[in-house]
């Protein structure tokens, strides 16, 4: 049974930072691509950052230079370090996992957590 549990969201002022965590269990963690997605009210879900089993990461243009995705293989946790947060970053953030190649399409990820809210004012 695959389970992904996010934490670390909250409310910050513009320019602030947050670190999101996604604890995974129930699957072969090291071989999975992990992604962070976000969805604001009335908006489509957007891919933010992805990282494959080899540790290679990619970012959406809107967050490049501000967000960093990383994974702690020994603890089956993926992180999203976010700095210089802006109001447009406000959204529900969730992590997702797939045994296939990394993708920006959220529907390609078989597993998804419940999400953690990030609010920037």
Short mmCIF file of C-alpha atoms in Angstrom, two decimals:
data_model
loop_
_atom_site.label_atom_id
_atom_site.label_comp_id
_atom_site.label_asym_id
_atom_site.label_seq_id
_atom_site.Cartn_x
_atom_site.Cartn_y
_atom_site.Cartn_z
CA UNK A 1 0.00 0.00 0.00
CA UNK A 2 1.67 3.18 -1.23
CA UNK A 3 1.28 6.20 0.99
CA UNK A 4 2.56 9.74 0.57
CA UNK A 5 2.20 12.24 3.39
CA UNK A 6 3.10 15.89 2.95
CA UNK A 7 3.97 18.38 5.65
CA UNK A 8 5.59 21.77 6.06
CA UNK A 9 3.04 24.09 4.50
CA UNK A 10 1.92 27.30 6.14
CA UNK A 11 1.43 31.03 5.78
CA UNK A 12 4.36 33.32 5.07
CA UNK A 13 4.97 36.84 3.90
CA UNK A 14 6.28 37.52 0.42
CA UNK A 15 10.00 36.86 0.33
CA UNK A 16 9.74 34.18 2.97
CA UNK A 17 10.71 30.51 2.85
CA UNK A 18 9.17 27.15 3.53
CA UNK A 19 10.39 23.59 3.31
CA UNK A 20 7.88 20.94 2.32
CA UNK A 21 8.39 17.27 3.07
CA UNK A 22 6.82 14.18 1.53
CA UNK A 23 7.22 10.94 3.41
CA UNK A 24 6.70 7.90 1.25
CA UNK A 25 6.11 4.27 2.11
CA UNK A 26 4.97 1.05 0.52
CA UNK A 27 6.98 1.11 -2.69
CA UNK A 28 10.48 0.78 -4.08
CA UNK A 29 11.33 4.38 -3.33
CA UNK A 30 14.69 4.59 -5.01
CA UNK A 31 13.41 3.69 -8.46
CA UNK A 32 10.44 6.04 -8.48
CA UNK A 33 10.20 9.48 -9.95
CA UNK A 34 8.84 11.93 -7.40
CA UNK A 35 7.17 15.18 -8.25
CA UNK A 36 5.72 18.21 -6.52
CA UNK A 37 2.57 19.68 -8.02
CA UNK A 38 0.42 22.60 -6.96
CA UNK A 39 -3.09 23.78 -7.61
CA UNK A 40 -4.57 27.14 -6.77
CA UNK A 41 -8.33 27.69 -6.56
CA UNK A 42 -9.81 27.95 -10.04
CA UNK A 43 -6.52 27.01 -11.65
CA UNK A 44 -5.24 23.85 -13.28
CA UNK A 45 -2.77 21.65 -11.48
CA UNK A 46 0.79 22.68 -12.25
CA UNK A 47 3.98 20.65 -12.08
CA UNK A 48 6.54 22.43 -9.94
CA UNK A 49 9.55 20.14 -9.66
CA UNK A 50 10.41 16.50 -10.33
CA UNK A 51 13.32 14.28 -9.39
CA UNK A 52 14.11 10.84 -10.74
CA UNK A 53 15.69 7.82 -9.12
CA UNK A 54 19.17 9.01 -10.06
CA UNK A 55 18.61 12.35 -8.41
CA UNK A 56 18.24 14.34 -11.62
CA UNK A 57 15.79 17.18 -11.12
CA UNK A 58 13.77 19.54 -13.31
CA UNK A 59 11.79 22.65 -12.49
CA UNK A 60 8.96 24.69 -13.89
CA UNK A 61 10.18 28.02 -15.26
CA UNK A 62 8.10 29.87 -12.69
CA UNK A 63 10.11 28.45 -9.78
CA UNK A 64 13.61 28.04 -11.20
CA UNK A 65 16.20 29.57 -8.94
CA UNK A 66 13.77 29.71 -6.01
CA UNK A 67 12.70 26.11 -5.39
CA UNK A 68 14.92 23.09 -4.85
CA UNK A 69 13.74 19.49 -4.84
CA UNK A 70 15.80 16.82 -3.12
CA UNK A 71 15.36 13.34 -1.78
CA UNK A 72 16.69 11.54 1.23
CA UNK A 73 16.85 7.98 -0.02
CA UNK A 74 17.58 6.42 3.32
CA UNK A 75 14.50 7.99 4.86
CA UNK A 76 12.18 7.75 1.84
CA UNK A 77 11.44 11.45 2.00
CA UNK A 78 11.35 14.09 -0.72
CA UNK A 79 11.76 17.76 0.08
CA UNK A 80 10.86 20.99 -1.64
CA UNK A 81 12.83 23.95 -0.35
CA UNK A 82 11.10 27.17 -1.37
CA UNK A 83 12.69 30.59 -0.97
CA UNK A 84 11.62 34.06 -2.05
CA UNK A 85 8.01 32.97 -2.02
CA UNK A 86 5.54 35.21 -3.82
CA UNK A 87 1.75 35.53 -3.63
CA UNK A 88 1.44 33.66 -6.92
CA UNK A 89 2.99 30.64 -5.22
CA UNK A 90 -0.12 30.32 -3.06
CA UNK A 91 -1.65 26.91 -3.70
CA UNK A 92 -2.23 23.43 -2.35
CA UNK A 93 1.01 21.53 -2.86
CA UNK A 94 1.10 17.78 -3.12
CA UNK A 95 3.71 15.22 -3.96
CA UNK A 96 3.27 12.33 -6.37
CA UNK A 97 5.14 9.19 -7.29
CA UNK A 98 5.40 7.09 -10.42
CA UNK A 99 7.30 3.98 -11.36
CA UNK A 100 7.59 5.35 -14.88
CA UNK A 101 9.71 8.22 -16.21
CA UNK A 102 9.35 11.68 -14.78
CA UNK A 103 6.62 13.75 -16.38
CA UNK A 104 4.97 17.13 -16.00
CA UNK A 105 1.58 15.48 -16.40
CA UNK A 106 0.06 14.84 -13.02
CA UNK A 107 -2.11 12.08 -14.46
CA UNK A 108 1.04 10.06 -15.16
CA UNK A 109 1.64 9.65 -11.44
CA UNK A 110 -0.10 6.67 -9.92
CA UNK A 111 0.26 7.84 -6.34
CA UNK A 112 -0.48 11.20 -4.78
CA UNK A 113 -0.60 12.63 -1.28
CA UNK A 114 -3.37 14.70 0.27
CA UNK A 115 -1.43 17.92 0.02
CA UNK A 116 -0.27 20.78 2.21
CA UNK A 117 -1.43 24.37 1.87
CA UNK A 118 1.02 27.18 1.15
CA UNK A 119 -0.25 30.74 1.49
CA UNK A 120 1.91 33.76 0.67
CA UNK A 121 0.71 37.28 1.39
#
